[in-house]
Amino acid sequence: MLVSRNADALDKVAKECAGLGGEALTFAADMAGDAAVERMRSFAVSRFGRIDVWVNCAAFRPIRGNAAACVIRTFLVDDAGTEQRL
């Protein structure tokens, strides 16, 4: 299952997977928000019955402007998002 804030990018990757004979379930969400994480978790469990592995590596971007805010957002997405509701 692929998750991103960018639904267009998700569709593109899902089509690439299908072209290679695979299947990719997609879900558009911002993983820094508690509600979005819970909706995504519920969606995955309803589709697959359980979550065996959760890999979250979502917040790579250059630091611009407020470096502290960027670090906090990265933590919320990559660390806090993966520890919630498993």
C-alpha positions as a Markdown table, in Angstrom:
| # | Residue | x | y | z |
|---|---|---|---|---|
| 1 | Met | 0.0 | 0.0 | 0.0 |
| 2 | Leu | 1.3 | 3.4 | -1.0 |
| 3 | Val | 0.5 | 6.6 | 0.9 |
| 4 | Ser | 1.3 | 10.1 | -0.1 |
| 5 | Arg | -0.2 | 13.6 | 0.1 |
| 6 | Asn | 0.0 | 13.7 | -3.7 |
| 7 | Ala | -2.8 | 11.7 | -5.2 |
| 8 | Asp | -1.5 | 12.3 | -8.8 |
| 9 | Ala | 1.9 | 10.8 | -7.8 |
| 10 | Leu | 0.2 | 7.8 | -6.2 |
| 11 | Asp | -1.8 | 7.2 | -9.4 |
| 12 | Lys | 1.4 | 7.4 | -11.5 |
| 13 | Val | 3.3 | 4.8 | -9.3 |
| 14 | Ala | 0.2 | 2.5 | -9.2 |
| 15 | Lys | 0.1 | 2.5 | -13.0 |
| 16 | Glu | 3.8 | 1.7 | -13.1 |
| 17 | Cys | 3.3 | -1.2 | -10.7 |
| 18 | Ala | 0.4 | -2.5 | -12.8 |
| 19 | Gly | 2.5 | -2.2 | -15.9 |
| 20 | Leu | 5.1 | -4.5 | -14.3 |
| 21 | Gly | 2.4 | -7.0 | -13.3 |
| 22 | Gly | 2.0 | -5.9 | -9.7 |
| 23 | Glu | -0.8 | -4.2 | -7.8 |
| 24 | Ala | -0.5 | -1.1 | -5.6 |
| 25 | Leu | -3.3 | 0.0 | -3.3 |
| 26 | Thr | -3.1 | 3.8 | -2.8 |
| 27 | Phe | -4.2 | 6.1 | -0.1 |
| 28 | Ala | -3.8 | 9.9 | -0.1 |
| 29 | Ala | -3.0 | 11.3 | 3.3 |
| 30 | Asp | -0.7 | 13.6 | 5.3 |
| 31 | Met | 1.0 | 11.2 | 7.7 |
| 32 | Ala | 1.8 | 14.0 | 10.2 |
| 33 | Gly | -1.9 | 14.2 | 11.3 |
| 34 | Asp | -3.3 | 11.7 | 13.9 |
| 35 | Ala | -6.7 | 11.5 | 12.1 |
| 36 | Ala | -5.1 | 10.7 | 8.7 |
| 37 | Val | -2.9 | 8.0 | 10.2 |
| 38 | Glu | -5.9 | 6.4 | 11.9 |
| 39 | Arg | -7.9 | 6.5 | 8.6 |
| 40 | Met | -5.0 | 5.0 | 6.7 |
| 41 | Arg | -4.5 | 2.3 | 9.3 |
| 42 | Ser | -8.2 | 1.5 | 9.3 |
| 43 | Phe | -8.3 | 1.3 | 5.5 |
| 44 | Ala | -5.3 | -1.0 | 5.4 |
| 45 | Val | -6.8 | -3.3 | 8.1 |
| 46 | Ser | -10.2 | -3.4 | 6.4 |
| 47 | Arg | -8.4 | -4.4 | 3.1 |
| 48 | Phe | -5.8 | -6.8 | 4.4 |
| 49 | Gly | -7.1 | -7.9 | 7.8 |
| 50 | Arg | -3.9 | -6.8 | 9.6 |
| 51 | Ile | -0.7 | -4.8 | 9.2 |
| 52 | Asp | 2.4 | -7.0 | 9.1 |
| 53 | Val | 5.0 | -4.4 | 8.3 |
| 54 | Trp | 4.8 | -0.6 | 8.3 |
| 55 | Val | 7.7 | 1.3 | 6.7 |
| 56 | Asn | 7.5 | 5.1 | 6.8 |
| 57 | Cys | 10.1 | 7.2 | 5.1 |
| 58 | Ala | 8.1 | 10.2 | 4.0 |
| 59 | Ala | 9.7 | 13.5 | 4.9 |
| 60 | Phe | 12.9 | 13.9 | 2.9 |
| 61 | Arg | 13.2 | 17.5 | 1.7 |
| 62 | Pro | 15.8 | 20.3 | 1.9 |
| 63 | Ile | 15.6 | 22.5 | 4.9 |
| 64 | Arg | 14.4 | 25.9 | 3.9 |
| 65 | Gly | 13.3 | 28.8 | 6.1 |
| 66 | Asn | 12.6 | 27.7 | 9.7 |
| 67 | Ala | 14.9 | 24.8 | 10.3 |
| 68 | Ala | 13.4 | 23.9 | 13.6 |
| 69 | Ala | 9.9 | 23.7 | 12.1 |
| 70 | Cys | 11.3 | 21.4 | 9.3 |
| 71 | Val | 12.9 | 19.1 | 11.9 |
| 72 | Ile | 9.7 | 18.9 | 13.9 |
| 73 | Arg | 7.6 | 18.1 | 10.9 |
| 74 | Thr | 10.0 | 15.4 | 9.8 |
| 75 | Phe | 9.8 | 13.8 | 13.2 |
| 76 | Leu | 6.0 | 14.0 | 13.2 |
| 77 | Val | 5.8 | 12.3 | 9.8 |
| 78 | Asp | 8.6 | 9.7 | 10.0 |
| 79 | Asp | 8.6 | 8.8 | 13.7 |
| 80 | Ala | 5.3 | 9.8 | 15.4 |
| 81 | Gly | 3.2 | 8.6 | 12.4 |
| 82 | Thr | 4.6 | 5.1 | 12.5 |
| 83 | Glu | 4.2 | 4.6 | 16.2 |
| 84 | Gln | 0.5 | 5.5 | 16.4 |
| 85 | Arg | -2.2 | 3.0 | 16.5 |
| 86 | Leu | -0.3 | -0.1 | 15.6 |
